[in-house]
Amino acid sequence: MKLTPTSTIWMDGEFVPWDEAQVHVLTPSLHYGWGVYEGIRAYETAEGPAVFRLREHLQRLHDSARVYLMDPGWSVNELTEASLELLRRTDLTSGYLRPIVYLGYGTMGVAPQLDSAKVAIAAWPWGSYLGEKAEQDGCRLVISSWQRNGVHSVPPLAKATGAYVNSALAKVAAIRSGYDDALMLTPTGHVAEASAANIFALRDGVMTTPPVSDNILPGITRDTVITLARDLGYEVREQSLTRSELYVADEAFLTGTAAEIVPVTSVDDRPVAAAGCGPVTKQLREAFQDVVHGRNTDYRRWLSHV
Ligand code: PPE
C-alpha cells in the first residue's frame, strides 16, 4: 500500500514538514525493532472529523511502552491533543493516525539506552487494508506455517515494531501462495489471529473469538465488536478455537483498525458456510459504520471530535 504524504508530522512537540520527518540511520529501533506503535482511524461525522477510540489506543501505546521499559515523556492527554491538532493541520476529514515511540540515536548494542524515547505521530489518508475486493466479497485465509509470537518470546499484547517481522513473514508467505492473509496458531494449535487483525467465528448464532491468553493483540476493534454484538443480543465467547472449528463455521470475519470488519470466505480452501458476507457479519459491519460515523449516539463516548 502506497503512502499518501500530508503536510506535517508531529515529532516530540514540533510540527515538522512531512519530507523532513527523519531519523538517523543508526537509531537503535531500526536495528533491533525496539519501538512501539499504534494504528488509529478518524472518520467523517455530521459534526466534522472524529477519531475512533483515541484514548484507548493511546493508553495501549503507553501500556506497550511500559512492557518495553520506555517512558514516552508525553501523557495520554498530551498525545490526544497532539493527535487532534495534527488532524486539524493536515486538513484530513478522515484517515489513519500512526503514533510511534522509538529510541533516539546515541548508543548501539542489544541493551539499548531506554531513557531516550522519542515520539512521533503521522496521519495520512488510508483506504481498505485488505483491498476493495476482499473487503466487499470476503478474504481467503490460510493457516501459516509461522507460529504466532508467544508470551515466552515476544509478548503479543504489546504492539512492538519488532514483533511485526512475525506478522510480515506470515503475510508475505500467504500472499505468495495466492491468499489474502495468514492465520497464525499458538504452539498448542489454537488459532491466534491474522497478521494484523483478530478473528471471530460464528456457529449456531454464537460468536467465538480467541482469548488474550492465545497470543493475540487484544484489539480495540475486537472489543468494539464484542460490545456491539452483545448489545445486539448475541452471545460472544472469548474461548480457544481450533482450525477445524473455523472450517465448519457458519460465518467468520476479521477485525482491526486498518482492516475494520472483513468477511472471511475460506480458510485453507474450505469455504465458510455463508458465501461472501454472511448476514451477521453484514449486520455488524453496518452497526460498526454507524458507530464510527457518529450515527449511533449510544456510542458517542468512543468519538473524539477534531
Ligand atoms: N492483531 C494484530 C497483530 C494487529 O496488528 C492488529 C492491528 C490487531 C490485531 C487489531 O487491533 P485493533 O486495531 O486494536 O483492533 N493492526 C494495526 C496495524 C496494521 C499495520 O501496521 O499495518 C492496525 O490495524 O492499525
XYZ file of C-alpha atoms and ligand atoms in Angstrom:
331
model
C 0.000 0.000 0.000
C 1.442 3.314 -1.066
C 1.680 6.176 1.396
C -0.017 9.443 0.550
C 2.008 12.272 2.111
C 0.293 15.009 4.102
C 1.733 18.371 5.101
C 3.205 17.675 8.516
C 4.208 15.111 11.160
C 4.231 15.736 14.918
C 7.635 14.936 16.419
C 8.084 15.495 20.158
C 6.079 18.677 20.289
C 7.084 20.129 16.912
C 5.166 20.022 13.649
C 7.791 19.031 11.076
C 7.212 19.112 7.279
C 6.450 15.576 6.019
C 9.668 15.234 3.986
C 11.840 16.431 6.852
C 10.442 13.992 9.441
C 13.565 11.827 9.537
C 15.610 9.794 11.990
C 19.287 8.811 11.927
C 20.107 5.544 10.134
C 21.788 4.323 13.321
C 18.732 4.721 15.509
C 18.629 1.517 17.605
C 14.913 0.998 16.904
C 15.752 0.357 13.255
C 18.448 -2.175 14.132
C 16.691 -4.078 16.928
C 12.978 -3.329 16.469
C 12.693 -1.793 19.946
C 9.767 0.548 19.462
C 6.003 0.523 19.979
C 3.253 1.976 17.855
C -0.476 2.365 17.264
C -2.863 2.479 14.330
C -5.942 4.667 14.764
C -8.680 5.765 12.375
C -10.511 9.063 12.042
C -13.880 9.183 10.299
C -16.180 11.826 8.914
C -19.245 12.519 11.020
C -22.064 15.057 10.724
C -20.162 17.173 13.290
C -16.864 17.034 11.397
C -13.998 14.526 11.635
C -13.773 12.368 14.764
C -11.139 9.912 15.958
C -12.409 6.489 16.976
C -11.409 5.331 20.475
C -8.391 7.628 20.544
C -7.898 7.413 24.310
C -7.926 3.587 24.302
C -5.330 3.496 21.509
C -3.059 5.992 23.264
C -3.468 4.113 26.537
C -2.404 0.919 24.731
C 0.603 2.827 23.326
C 1.567 3.715 26.902
C 0.997 0.096 28.013
C 3.162 -1.225 25.158
C 5.869 1.296 26.093
C 5.707 0.021 29.689
C 6.335 -3.550 28.555
C 9.402 -2.285 26.681
C 10.572 -0.131 29.621
C 10.168 3.170 27.786
C 8.673 6.392 29.120
C 7.067 8.208 26.173
C 7.531 11.508 28.043
C 4.070 12.653 26.876
C 0.889 11.782 28.757
C -2.176 10.224 27.139
C -3.858 13.655 27.381
C -0.940 15.407 25.714
C -0.816 12.836 22.906
C -4.598 13.172 22.476
C -4.258 16.911 21.971
C -1.282 16.415 19.607
C -3.282 13.903 17.523
C -6.266 16.216 17.198
C -4.057 19.198 16.330
C -2.276 17.082 13.696
C -5.600 16.302 12.031
C -6.505 20.000 12.045
C -3.168 20.943 10.468
C -3.253 18.217 7.811
C -6.872 19.072 6.921
C -7.787 15.399 6.885
C -11.504 14.713 7.185
C -10.779 11.006 7.645
C -7.640 8.911 7.700
C -5.188 6.841 9.678
C -3.064 8.008 12.598
C 0.261 6.357 13.370
C 1.862 7.259 16.703
C 5.232 5.622 17.374
C 7.545 5.570 20.405
C 11.131 4.789 19.455
C 14.666 5.155 20.706
C 16.841 8.069 19.763
C 20.294 7.883 18.193
C 23.261 7.572 20.513
C 24.004 4.014 21.593
C 24.364 0.641 19.866
C 24.015 -2.899 21.209
C 21.084 -5.060 22.207
C 20.727 -3.470 25.631
C 19.671 -0.094 24.245
C 19.647 3.087 26.274
C 15.993 3.294 27.260
C 15.764 6.807 28.637
C 15.964 8.406 25.208
C 12.458 7.575 23.954
C 11.091 9.783 21.191
C 7.512 10.068 19.993
C 6.102 10.898 16.583
C 2.563 10.953 15.197
C 1.806 10.872 11.490
C -1.543 10.894 9.711
C -2.480 10.082 6.134
C -5.495 9.027 4.070
C -5.898 5.248 4.070
C -8.392 3.128 2.170
C -9.206 -0.534 2.603
C -6.355 -2.517 4.141
C -7.008 -5.907 2.559
C -8.150 -4.416 -0.758
C -11.593 -3.437 -2.049
C -12.384 -6.933 -3.293
C -11.588 -8.706 -0.010
C -13.464 -6.004 1.864
C -16.674 -6.490 -0.138
C -16.578 -10.163 -1.149
C -14.537 -11.552 1.729
C -10.949 -12.718 2.154
C -9.293 -16.100 1.674
C -7.163 -17.126 4.641
C -4.530 -19.814 5.039
C -3.091 -21.245 8.244
C 0.528 -20.127 8.366
C 3.471 -22.418 8.978
C 4.841 -19.499 11.032
C 3.720 -19.736 14.646
C 2.385 -16.604 16.331
C 4.803 -14.834 18.697
C 4.279 -16.170 22.211
C 4.410 -14.963 25.783
C 7.821 -16.621 26.206
C 9.379 -14.929 23.187
C 7.885 -11.612 22.062
C 4.860 -10.601 24.188
C 1.870 -10.427 21.814
C -0.132 -7.916 23.815
C 2.431 -5.155 23.342
C 2.286 -3.585 19.888
C 6.034 -3.571 19.288
C 7.551 -2.707 15.922
C 9.960 -5.674 16.029
C 7.096 -8.082 16.707
C 5.828 -7.420 13.209
C 8.528 -9.451 11.482
C 6.391 -12.370 12.710
C 3.259 -10.956 11.047
C 5.200 -9.968 7.935
C 6.753 -13.421 7.427
C 3.289 -14.971 7.649
C 1.559 -12.431 5.433
C 4.218 -12.404 2.709
C 4.104 -16.211 2.557
C 0.294 -16.197 2.387
C 0.203 -13.651 -0.428
C 2.863 -15.540 -2.377
C 0.682 -18.630 -2.141
C -2.295 -16.727 -3.514
C -4.227 -15.985 -0.305
C -5.276 -12.630 1.126
C -3.895 -13.130 4.624
C -2.412 -15.653 7.053
C -3.864 -17.025 10.255
C -1.298 -17.888 12.878
C -1.584 -20.568 15.545
C -0.234 -20.864 19.084
C 2.286 -23.620 19.961
C -0.653 -25.796 21.102
C -2.556 -25.369 17.836
C -5.098 -22.786 18.908
C -5.996 -20.096 16.422
C -4.378 -16.815 17.485
C -5.024 -14.158 14.871
C -4.344 -12.941 11.354
C -1.208 -10.937 10.543
C -2.738 -7.624 11.659
C -6.312 -8.417 12.706
C -8.273 -10.507 15.210
C -10.662 -13.258 14.139
C -14.235 -14.169 15.057
C -16.188 -17.312 14.124
C -19.937 -17.711 14.269
C -21.758 -21.015 14.604
C -25.383 -21.589 15.552
C -25.739 -17.920 16.483
C -22.839 -17.946 18.967
C -19.762 -15.839 18.289
C -16.330 -17.034 19.416
C -13.029 -15.171 19.386
C -9.683 -16.370 20.815
C -8.884 -15.197 24.367
C -5.951 -12.918 25.240
C -4.104 -15.997 26.547
C -3.948 -17.371 22.966
C -1.212 -14.915 21.954
C -3.353 -12.213 20.417
C -3.043 -8.467 20.404
C -6.215 -7.542 22.333
C -7.699 -5.467 19.553
C -9.716 -2.351 20.183
C -11.914 -3.234 17.203
C -12.300 -6.716 18.743
C -13.516 -5.049 21.951
C -15.825 -2.786 19.921
C -17.333 -5.774 18.092
C -17.783 -7.771 21.316
C -19.641 -4.797 22.819
C -21.792 -4.171 19.730
C -22.601 -7.866 19.266
C -23.655 -8.293 22.912
C -25.736 -5.115 22.736
C -27.432 -6.597 19.650
C -28.270 -9.711 21.689
C -25.610 -12.155 20.500
C -23.723 -14.467 22.800
C -19.982 -13.817 22.453
C -17.377 -16.156 23.935
C -13.694 -15.429 24.383
C -12.644 -19.028 24.023
C -9.915 -21.013 22.226
C -10.608 -22.003 18.637
C -9.016 -24.793 16.622
C -8.539 -24.555 12.879
C -11.218 -27.153 12.207
C -13.784 -25.138 14.147
C -13.149 -22.429 11.584
C -13.589 -24.959 8.765
C -17.163 -25.623 9.966
C -18.139 -22.054 10.925
C -21.323 -20.502 9.570
C -19.542 -17.160 9.260
C -16.141 -15.751 10.118
C -14.664 -12.268 9.987
C -11.519 -10.308 10.812
C -11.406 -7.139 12.912
C -8.767 -4.434 13.094
C -8.371 -0.679 12.898
C -6.862 -0.726 9.423
C -8.942 -3.706 8.203
C -12.175 -2.711 10.041
C -14.525 -5.746 9.724
C -13.730 -8.040 6.797
C -15.702 -11.198 5.986
C -13.745 -14.454 5.639
C -14.817 -16.597 2.686
C -12.474 -19.535 3.151
C -9.882 -20.989 5.498
C -7.349 -23.384 3.927
C -9.601 -23.527 0.844
C -12.596 -24.727 2.877
C -15.408 -22.302 2.045
C -17.164 -20.714 5.018
C -20.848 -21.750 5.020
C -22.208 -18.278 4.271
C -20.649 -17.478 0.907
C -19.479 -13.857 0.612
C -20.507 -11.660 3.515
C -22.813 -13.556 5.905
C -25.906 -11.910 7.431
C -24.470 -11.459 10.933
C -21.170 -10.121 9.580
C -23.191 -7.699 7.451
C -25.237 -6.583 10.441
C -22.076 -5.960 12.499
C -20.360 -4.138 9.638
C -23.333 -1.795 9.332
C -23.530 -1.287 13.096
C -19.788 -0.529 13.159
C -20.049 2.020 10.331
C -22.959 3.728 12.123
C -20.901 3.980 15.306
C -17.647 5.270 13.760
C -19.531 7.851 11.677
C -21.415 9.103 14.733
C -24.832 7.945 13.510
C -25.455 5.904 16.653
C -25.486 8.256 19.625
C -25.311 5.381 22.147
C -21.565 5.102 21.488
C -20.696 8.815 21.342
C -18.181 8.188 24.132
C -15.907 6.468 21.592
C -15.537 9.539 19.370
C -13.069 12.396 19.862
C -14.095 15.271 17.638
C -11.322 17.154 15.907
N -3.712 -8.144 15.865
C -2.615 -7.602 15.298
C -1.366 -8.404 15.199
C -2.676 -6.282 14.821
O -1.596 -5.747 14.282
C -3.882 -5.561 14.915
C -3.992 -4.155 14.402
C -4.999 -6.186 15.523
C -4.867 -7.469 15.980
C -6.294 -5.460 15.719
O -6.164 -4.479 16.712
P -7.033 -3.137 16.709
O -6.544 -2.299 15.606
O -6.786 -2.547 18.036
O -8.457 -3.539 16.516
N -3.081 -3.805 13.382
C -2.805 -2.414 13.147
C -1.549 -2.231 12.350
C -1.578 -2.628 10.933
C -0.280 -2.312 10.254
O 0.675 -1.871 10.901
O -0.227 -2.481 9.040
C -3.993 -1.678 12.568
O -4.965 -2.291 12.185
O -3.938 -0.443 12.536
